Coordinates of C-alpha atoms in Angstrom, one line a residue:
X16 CA -134.1 115.7 125.0
X17 CA -131.6 114.2 122.6
X18 CA -129.2 116.2 121.0
X19 CA -127.7 115.9 117.5
X20 CA -124.7 118.2 116.4
X21 CA -124.4 119.7 113.3
X22 CA -121.3 120.8 111.2
X23 CA -122.0 123.2 108.2
X24 CA -119.6 123.6 105.6
X25 CA -120.0 126.6 103.3
X26 CA -121.5 129.7 104.1
X27 CA -122.9 131.3 101.1
X28 CA -126.4 131.9 100.7
X29 CA -128.1 129.0 101.3
X30 CA -125.6 128.1 104.3
X31 CA -126.6 131.5 105.8
X32 CA -130.1 130.8 105.6
X33 CA -129.5 127.6 107.1
X34 CA -127.9 129.3 109.8
X35 CA -130.4 131.6 110.4
X36 CA -133.1 128.7 110.6
X37 CA -131.4 126.7 113.0
X38 CA -130.5 130.0 115.4
X39 CA -133.8 131.6 115.0
X40 CA -136.3 128.8 115.1
X41 CA -134.1 126.4 117.1
X42 CA -137.6 126.1 119.8
X43 CA -140.3 125.2 117.3
X44 CA -137.8 122.6 115.5
X45 CA -136.9 120.9 118.8
X46 CA -140.8 121.2 119.9
X47 CA -141.8 119.4 116.5
X48 CA -139.4 116.7 116.3
X49 CA -138.3 116.0 120.0
X50 CA -134.5 116.5 119.4
X51 CA -132.1 119.2 120.0
X52 CA -130.3 120.5 116.8
X53 CA -127.1 122.5 118.3
X54 CA -125.0 124.1 115.5
X55 CA -121.8 122.8 116.4
X56 CA -119.1 124.3 113.9
X57 CA -119.8 126.2 110.7
X58 CA -116.4 126.3 108.2
X59 CA -115.9 128.9 105.7
X60 CA -113.1 131.1 104.2
X61 CA -114.8 134.4 105.2
X62 CA -114.7 133.9 109.0
X63 CA -116.2 137.5 109.8
X64 CA -119.1 136.8 107.5
X65 CA -120.3 133.9 109.7
X66 CA -119.6 136.0 113.0
X67 CA -122.2 138.4 111.6
X68 CA -124.8 136.0 111.3
X69 CA -124.5 135.3 115.6
X70 CA -122.2 132.2 115.3
X71 CA -120.0 132.5 118.5
X72 CA -116.4 132.3 117.5
X73 CA -115.5 129.5 118.8
X74 CA -117.7 127.6 116.6
X75 CA -116.4 128.9 113.6
X76 CA -113.4 127.2 111.4
X77 CA -112.1 128.2 107.9
X78 CA -111.3 124.5 106.6
X79 CA -114.4 122.0 105.8
X80 CA -112.1 118.8 106.8
X81 CA -112.0 120.3 110.1
X82 CA -115.8 119.8 110.3
X83 CA -115.6 116.5 108.9
X84 CA -113.0 115.6 111.7
X85 CA -114.8 116.7 114.7
X86 CA -117.9 115.1 116.7
X87 CA -120.6 116.5 114.9
X88 CA -123.2 114.1 114.0
X89 CA -124.4 115.7 110.7
X90 CA -122.2 117.1 107.8
X91 CA -124.1 120.0 105.9
X92 CA -122.2 120.3 102.6
X93 CA -123.0 123.5 100.9
X94 CA -120.0 124.2 99.2
X95 CA -121.4 123.2 95.5
X96 CA -119.3 121.9 93.0
X97 CA -117.9 118.1 92.6
X98 CA -114.4 118.6 93.5
X99 CA -113.8 119.5 96.8
X100 CA -117.6 118.8 97.6
X101 CA -116.9 115.4 96.5
X102 CA -114.2 114.8 98.8
X103 CA -115.8 116.6 101.7
X104 CA -119.0 114.1 101.6
X105 CA -116.9 111.2 101.0
X106 CA -114.8 111.8 104.1
X107 CA -117.7 112.4 105.8
X108 CA -119.9 109.2 105.5
X109 CA -116.1 107.0 105.7
X110 CA -115.8 108.9 109.1
X111 CA -119.3 108.0 110.3
X112 CA -120.9 111.5 109.5
X113 CA -124.5 111.7 108.4
X114 CA -124.8 113.9 105.2
X115 CA -127.1 116.8 104.3
X116 CA -126.4 118.7 100.7
X117 CA -128.3 120.6 98.4
X118 CA -125.5 119.9 95.5
X119 CA -127.4 118.6 92.5
X120 CA -124.6 118.3 90.1
X121 CA -122.6 116.0 92.8
X122 CA -125.3 113.5 93.0
X123 CA -126.3 113.4 89.7
X124 CA -122.8 112.3 88.7
X125 CA -121.4 110.6 91.6
X126 CA -124.7 109.5 93.4
X127 CA -124.0 105.7 93.2
X128 CA -120.3 106.2 94.5
X129 CA -121.5 108.3 97.6
X130 CA -124.6 106.6 98.4
X131 CA -122.5 103.2 98.3
X132 CA -120.0 104.8 100.7
X133 CA -122.9 106.0 103.0
X134 CA -124.3 102.1 102.9
X135 CA -121.1 100.7 103.5
X136 CA -120.9 103.1 106.7
X137 CA -124.1 102.8 108.0
X138 CA -125.1 106.5 107.8
X139 CA -127.6 108.2 105.7
X140 CA -127.2 111.1 103.0
X141 CA -130.4 113.3 102.4
X142 CA -130.5 115.9 99.7
X143 CA -134.3 117.2 99.1
X144 CA -132.9 120.5 98.6
X145 CA -130.8 119.4 95.5
X146 CA -134.3 119.2 93.4
X147 CA -136.9 122.1 93.7
X148 CA -135.4 124.3 96.5
X149 CA -138.2 124.1 99.2
X150 CA -140.3 122.1 97.3
X151 CA -140.8 118.4 98.7
X152 CA -140.8 116.7 95.4
X153 CA -137.7 114.3 96.5
X154 CA -139.8 113.1 99.7
X155 CA -143.0 112.9 98.0
X156 CA -141.1 110.2 95.3
X157 CA -139.8 108.2 98.4
X158 CA -142.8 108.5 101.1
X159 CA -145.8 109.9 99.7
X160 CA -146.0 108.0 96.5
X161 CA -144.0 104.7 97.9
X162 CA -146.9 102.5 96.4
X163 CA -147.3 103.5 93.2
X164 CA -145.2 102.6 90.1
X165 CA -144.4 106.2 88.9
X166 CA -145.7 106.6 85.0
X167 CA -144.4 110.0 84.5
X168 CA -142.7 112.8 85.6
X169 CA -142.9 116.3 84.0
X170 CA -141.2 119.1 85.3
X171 CA -140.4 122.8 85.3
X172 CA -137.5 122.9 87.6
X173 CA -135.1 125.7 86.4
X174 CA -136.3 129.2 87.6
X175 CA -133.9 131.3 85.8
X176 CA -135.0 129.3 82.5
X177 CA -138.6 129.8 83.3
X178 CA -138.4 133.5 84.0
X179 CA -136.6 133.9 80.7
X180 CA -139.3 132.3 78.6
X181 CA -142.1 133.9 80.9
X182 CA -140.8 137.4 79.9
X183 CA -140.2 136.4 76.5
X184 CA -144.0 135.3 76.0
X185 CA -145.4 138.1 78.3
X186 CA -143.4 141.2 77.0
X187 CA -142.8 139.7 73.3
X188 CA -139.1 140.3 73.8
X189 CA -136.2 138.4 72.6
X190 CA -134.4 135.7 74.4
X191 CA -131.4 138.0 74.8
X192 CA -133.4 141.1 76.4
X193 CA -135.2 138.7 78.7
X194 CA -131.8 137.2 79.8
X195 CA -130.8 141.0 80.5
X196 CA -133.7 141.5 82.8
X197 CA -132.9 137.8 84.7
X198 CA -129.5 139.3 85.3
X199 CA -130.6 142.6 86.7
X200 CA -133.0 141.0 89.2
X201 CA -130.4 138.4 90.1
X202 CA -132.1 135.4 88.5
X203 CA -129.3 134.8 86.0
X204 CA -125.9 134.1 87.0
X205 CA -123.0 136.1 85.3
X206 CA -122.4 133.2 83.7
X207 CA -126.1 131.6 83.1
X208 CA -125.1 128.6 80.9
X209 CA -126.2 126.0 83.4
X210 CA -129.6 127.5 83.3
X211 CA -130.3 128.7 79.8
X212 CA -128.8 125.5 78.5
X213 CA -130.6 122.8 80.5
X214 CA -127.9 121.3 82.4
X215 CA -129.1 122.5 85.9
X216 CA -132.6 121.0 85.0
X217 CA -130.9 117.7 83.7
X218 CA -128.8 117.0 86.9
X219 CA -131.9 117.5 88.7
X220 CA -134.2 115.0 86.4
X221 CA -131.5 112.5 86.8
X222 CA -131.6 112.4 90.3
X223 CA -135.5 112.0 90.1
X224 CA -135.4 109.5 87.7
X225 CA -132.8 107.5 89.8
X226 CA -135.3 107.3 92.7
X227 CA -138.6 106.8 91.0
X228 CA -137.4 103.9 88.9
X229 CA -135.1 102.1 91.1
X230 CA -131.6 102.2 88.9
X231 CA -128.9 105.4 88.7
X232 CA -129.0 107.6 86.2
X233 CA -126.6 109.8 85.7
X234 CA -126.1 113.3 83.7
X235 CA -124.7 111.6 81.0
X236 CA -127.8 109.8 80.5
X237 CA -130.0 112.5 80.0
X238 CA -130.6 114.5 76.5
X239 CA -130.3 117.9 77.0
X240 CA -131.1 121.1 74.9
X241 CA -131.3 124.6 76.2
X242 CA -133.4 127.8 75.4
X243 CA -130.9 129.9 73.2
X244 CA -132.3 129.3 70.2
X245 CA -136.0 130.5 70.9
X246 CA -137.5 133.4 69.2
X247 CA -140.6 135.7 69.9
X248 CA -141.9 134.1 66.5
X249 CA -141.8 130.9 68.0
X250 CA -143.8 131.9 71.0
X251 CA -146.0 133.6 68.9
X252 CA -146.8 130.4 66.3
X253 CA -147.2 128.2 69.6
X254 CA -149.8 130.5 70.7
X255 CA -151.5 130.0 67.5
X256 CA -151.2 126.8 68.0
X257 CA -152.4 126.5 71.2
X258 CA -149.2 125.6 72.9
X259 CA -146.8 127.7 75.5
X260 CA -143.1 126.9 75.2
X261 CA -141.4 125.6 78.4
X262 CA -138.2 124.4 79.2
X263 CA -139.1 120.8 80.4
X264 CA -137.7 118.1 82.0
X265 CA -139.0 114.6 81.5
X266 CA -138.8 111.2 82.8
X267 CA -140.6 108.2 82.1
X268 CA -140.6 104.3 81.6
X269 CA -141.0 102.8 78.1
X270 CA -140.6 99.1 77.3
X271 CA -137.9 98.3 79.4
X272 CA -135.9 101.6 79.7
X273 CA -136.3 104.7 81.1
X274 CA -136.7 108.0 78.9
X275 CA -134.5 110.9 80.4
X276 CA -134.8 114.3 78.8
X277 CA -134.7 118.1 79.2
X278 CA -135.9 120.5 76.3
X279 CA -137.7 123.5 75.4
X280 CA -141.0 121.9 74.6
X281 CA -144.6 123.2 73.6
X282 CA -147.3 122.1 76.2
X283 CA -151.1 122.8 75.3
X284 CA -152.4 126.2 77.1
X285 CA -154.6 124.4 79.2
X286 CA -152.1 122.3 80.7
X287 CA -151.1 122.8 84.3
X288 CA -147.7 123.5 83.9
X289 CA -148.3 126.0 81.3
X290 CA -149.6 128.3 84.2
X291 CA -146.3 128.0 86.0
X292 CA -144.8 131.0 85.0
X293 CA -141.8 133.9 86.5
X294 CA -139.1 132.1 89.0
X295 CA -141.5 129.4 90.2
X296 CA -140.8 125.7 90.1
X297 CA -143.6 122.5 89.5
X298 CA -143.0 118.8 89.2
X299 CA -146.1 116.9 88.1
X300 CA -145.7 113.0 88.9
X301 CA -148.1 110.4 87.9
X302 CA -148.6 107.3 89.8
X303 CA -150.3 104.4 88.8
X304 CA -152.5 104.0 91.9
X305 CA -152.8 108.1 92.9
X306 CA -152.6 109.4 89.4
X307 CA -151.4 112.7 88.9
X308 CA -149.9 115.0 91.6
X309 CA -148.4 118.1 91.4
X310 CA -145.6 119.8 93.7
X311 CA -145.3 123.7 93.2
X312 CA -143.4 126.6 94.7
X313 CA -140.0 128.2 94.9
X314 CA -137.9 126.6 93.2
X315 CA -134.3 128.2 94.5
X316 CA -133.4 131.0 96.6
X317 CA -132.2 131.3 100.1
X318 CA -134.7 130.9 102.3
X319 CA -136.8 128.2 100.7
X320 CA -133.4 125.9 99.8
X321 CA -132.4 126.2 103.3
X322 CA -136.0 125.2 104.6
X323 CA -135.4 121.9 102.9
X324 CA -131.9 121.7 104.2
X325 CA -133.0 121.7 107.6
X326 CA -135.8 119.4 107.2
X327 CA -133.2 117.2 106.1
X328 CA -131.5 117.6 109.3
X329 CA -134.6 117.1 111.4
X330 CA -135.4 113.9 109.2
X331 CA -131.6 112.5 110.2
X332 CA -132.3 113.5 113.7
X333 CA -135.4 111.3 114.0
X334 CA -133.8 108.2 112.5
X335 CA -135.1 108.7 108.8
X336 CA -132.8 107.0 106.1
X337 CA -131.3 108.0 102.8
X338 CA -133.4 110.1 100.4
X339 CA -133.0 107.1 98.1
X340 CA -134.8 104.0 97.8
X341 CA -133.3 100.9 99.4
X342 CA -132.9 98.7 96.4
X343 CA -130.5 101.8 95.0
X344 CA -128.7 101.5 98.2
X345 CA -128.4 97.6 98.3
X346 CA -128.0 97.0 94.7
X347 CA -126.4 99.9 92.9
X348 CA -128.1 99.3 89.7
X349 CA -128.1 101.1 86.4
X350 CA -131.0 101.2 84.4
X351 CA -131.7 100.8 80.5
X352 CA -132.0 104.5 79.1
X353 CA -133.4 105.4 76.0
X354 CA -131.2 107.1 73.5
X355 CA -132.6 110.2 71.6
X356 CA -132.8 108.2 68.5
X357 CA -135.4 106.2 70.1
X358 CA -137.5 109.3 71.4
X359 CA -141.2 109.3 69.9
X360 CA -143.2 112.4 69.8
X361 CA -145.1 115.5 67.8
X362 CA -143.1 118.3 66.6
X363 CA -143.1 121.7 66.0
X364 CA -140.6 122.9 63.2
X365 CA -139.8 125.9 61.6
X366 CA -138.3 126.3 58.4
X367 CA -136.5 129.5 57.0
X368 CA -137.2 129.7 53.4
X369 CA -137.1 132.0 50.4
X370 CA -140.4 133.6 49.1
X371 CA -141.9 132.0 46.4
X372 CA -144.3 129.1 45.4
X373 CA -143.4 125.3 45.7
X374 CA -141.5 125.9 49.1
X375 CA -144.0 124.0 51.3
X376 CA -144.6 121.5 48.4
X377 CA -141.0 120.6 48.3
X378 CA -140.9 120.3 52.5
X379 CA -143.9 118.2 52.3
X380 CA -142.6 115.8 49.7
X381 CA -139.6 114.9 52.0
X382 CA -141.7 114.8 55.0
X383 CA -143.8 112.3 53.3
X384 CA -140.9 110.4 51.8
X385 CA -140.1 109.7 55.6
X386 CA -143.3 109.0 56.7
X387 CA -143.8 111.9 59.1
X388 CA -147.6 113.4 58.8
X389 CA -148.4 117.1 59.0
X390 CA -151.1 118.0 61.4
X391 CA -150.9 121.8 60.7
X392 CA -148.8 124.1 58.5
X393 CA -148.5 128.1 58.4
X394 CA -146.4 130.1 55.9
X395 CA -146.4 134.0 57.0
X396 CA -144.6 136.6 54.6
X397 CA -142.5 138.1 57.4
X398 CA -138.8 138.9 56.8
X399 CA -136.7 136.3 58.9
X400 CA -132.9 136.1 58.2
X401 CA -133.4 136.5 54.1
X402 CA -136.1 134.3 54.1
X403 CA -139.8 133.7 55.6
X404 CA -141.3 131.4 58.1
X405 CA -142.8 128.3 57.2
X406 CA -144.2 126.3 60.4
X407 CA -145.5 122.9 60.8
X408 CA -146.5 120.3 63.8
X409 CA -146.4 116.7 63.3
X410 CA -148.1 113.8 64.5
X411 CA -146.0 111.5 66.2
X412 CA -143.1 110.4 64.9
X413 CA -139.6 109.1 65.4
X414 CA -136.9 111.7 66.7
X415 CA -134.5 110.3 64.4
X416 CA -136.4 109.9 61.6
X417 CA -137.1 113.7 61.6
X418 CA -133.9 114.6 62.0
X419 CA -132.9 112.8 59.3
X420 CA -135.5 114.5 57.1
X421 CA -135.0 118.2 58.3
X422 CA -131.2 117.5 57.5
X423 CA -132.3 116.3 53.9
X424 CA -134.5 119.5 53.9
X425 CA -131.8 121.8 54.9
X426 CA -130.0 121.1 51.9
X427 CA -132.6 122.3 49.5
X428 CA -131.9 125.5 47.6
X429 CA -135.1 126.8 49.0
X430 CA -133.8 126.9 52.7
X431 CA -132.0 129.7 54.0
X432 CA -131.2 128.7 57.6
X433 CA -130.7 125.6 59.8
X434 CA -134.4 124.5 60.9
X435 CA -135.5 125.0 64.5
X436 CA -137.1 122.0 66.2
X437 CA -139.1 121.4 69.3
X438 CA -141.0 118.2 70.7
X439 CA -144.7 118.8 71.6
X440 CA -145.8 117.1 75.2
X441 CA -149.3 116.8 74.6

């Protein structure tokens, strides 16, 4: 039986999981793929931690570049970030090593450069674990849906944000209270910015859009808005209008461009993604022939993410190439991406206004001036920061136009707080 030597750089949460799988499930992996996967080297600054996993001391080093310079066939990068990790990956490729990684930020920022290096050196990069943990969404795009033009991707692809919104929805608590619970349960980092501000999901949707539409999309191409401004009141109003609020990642082609965005969105309560709760992830991918397909599961954590990493190792061992279309490897093209001003959507708008007659008429007049059609409107006598909420949903309108109209409305003397705006994804 052929043997494939693997070296791991970084033995934190995910790296430890990969070591456990390669040591514990070696027999079943070999039986399924017909190859021996040899764990030949593990690099981590904490050598004692690696020893406790059962790795022989002779296979442990404290410098990731020693793995790159060794005789391994596959370098598994699991240190994260875009500095040292990039140097490790680039060096591995230039040394003729295949690479497996779970590093979404790296590929969303430097995918074109790294895959060009892989192509030039005749090696592969696979990164299934970078999006959706153990959910094989990248493989689905590359393999299962290869016969389809991808018409839309809708994803709930950040478990922390989804957990927070689920807690706010089911318990009626504030963002701050829900974030505290997420931290206590280990779902939120000490600095949760990457998750709650939408950056983590933006990295992931940039990767999926690149694969789906055959041109490089970077994090800088993605419109991003997080969930910090959502209040229990917005969640209650959403329910009254028949929606649930989710942090949604969207990618879809439109008139020769691709729209790529991450933001809180109102989904109809009967939409299949509305039922995705807690730390679970789901990705709805629609192809022109296959129609809508759904991929659901644990989007993070040691076990599901390590499972995806080992699946990538197995794919390379079996001779399967990189996790991007051949067109990207050869052409390295950028694709035109829509700017936020070009977005068209329905909207939920919450104004905070003084409680007196004529307010709704003033707001409606300005919206009408910009040809923004109101679908539903509610005004309630609920004290809110010195005013009362006036909420509306609109028919489809230009994002740019709606922003201009809101800027004008916020200058009215009856508005006491900046207006909250949320897209509706029907």
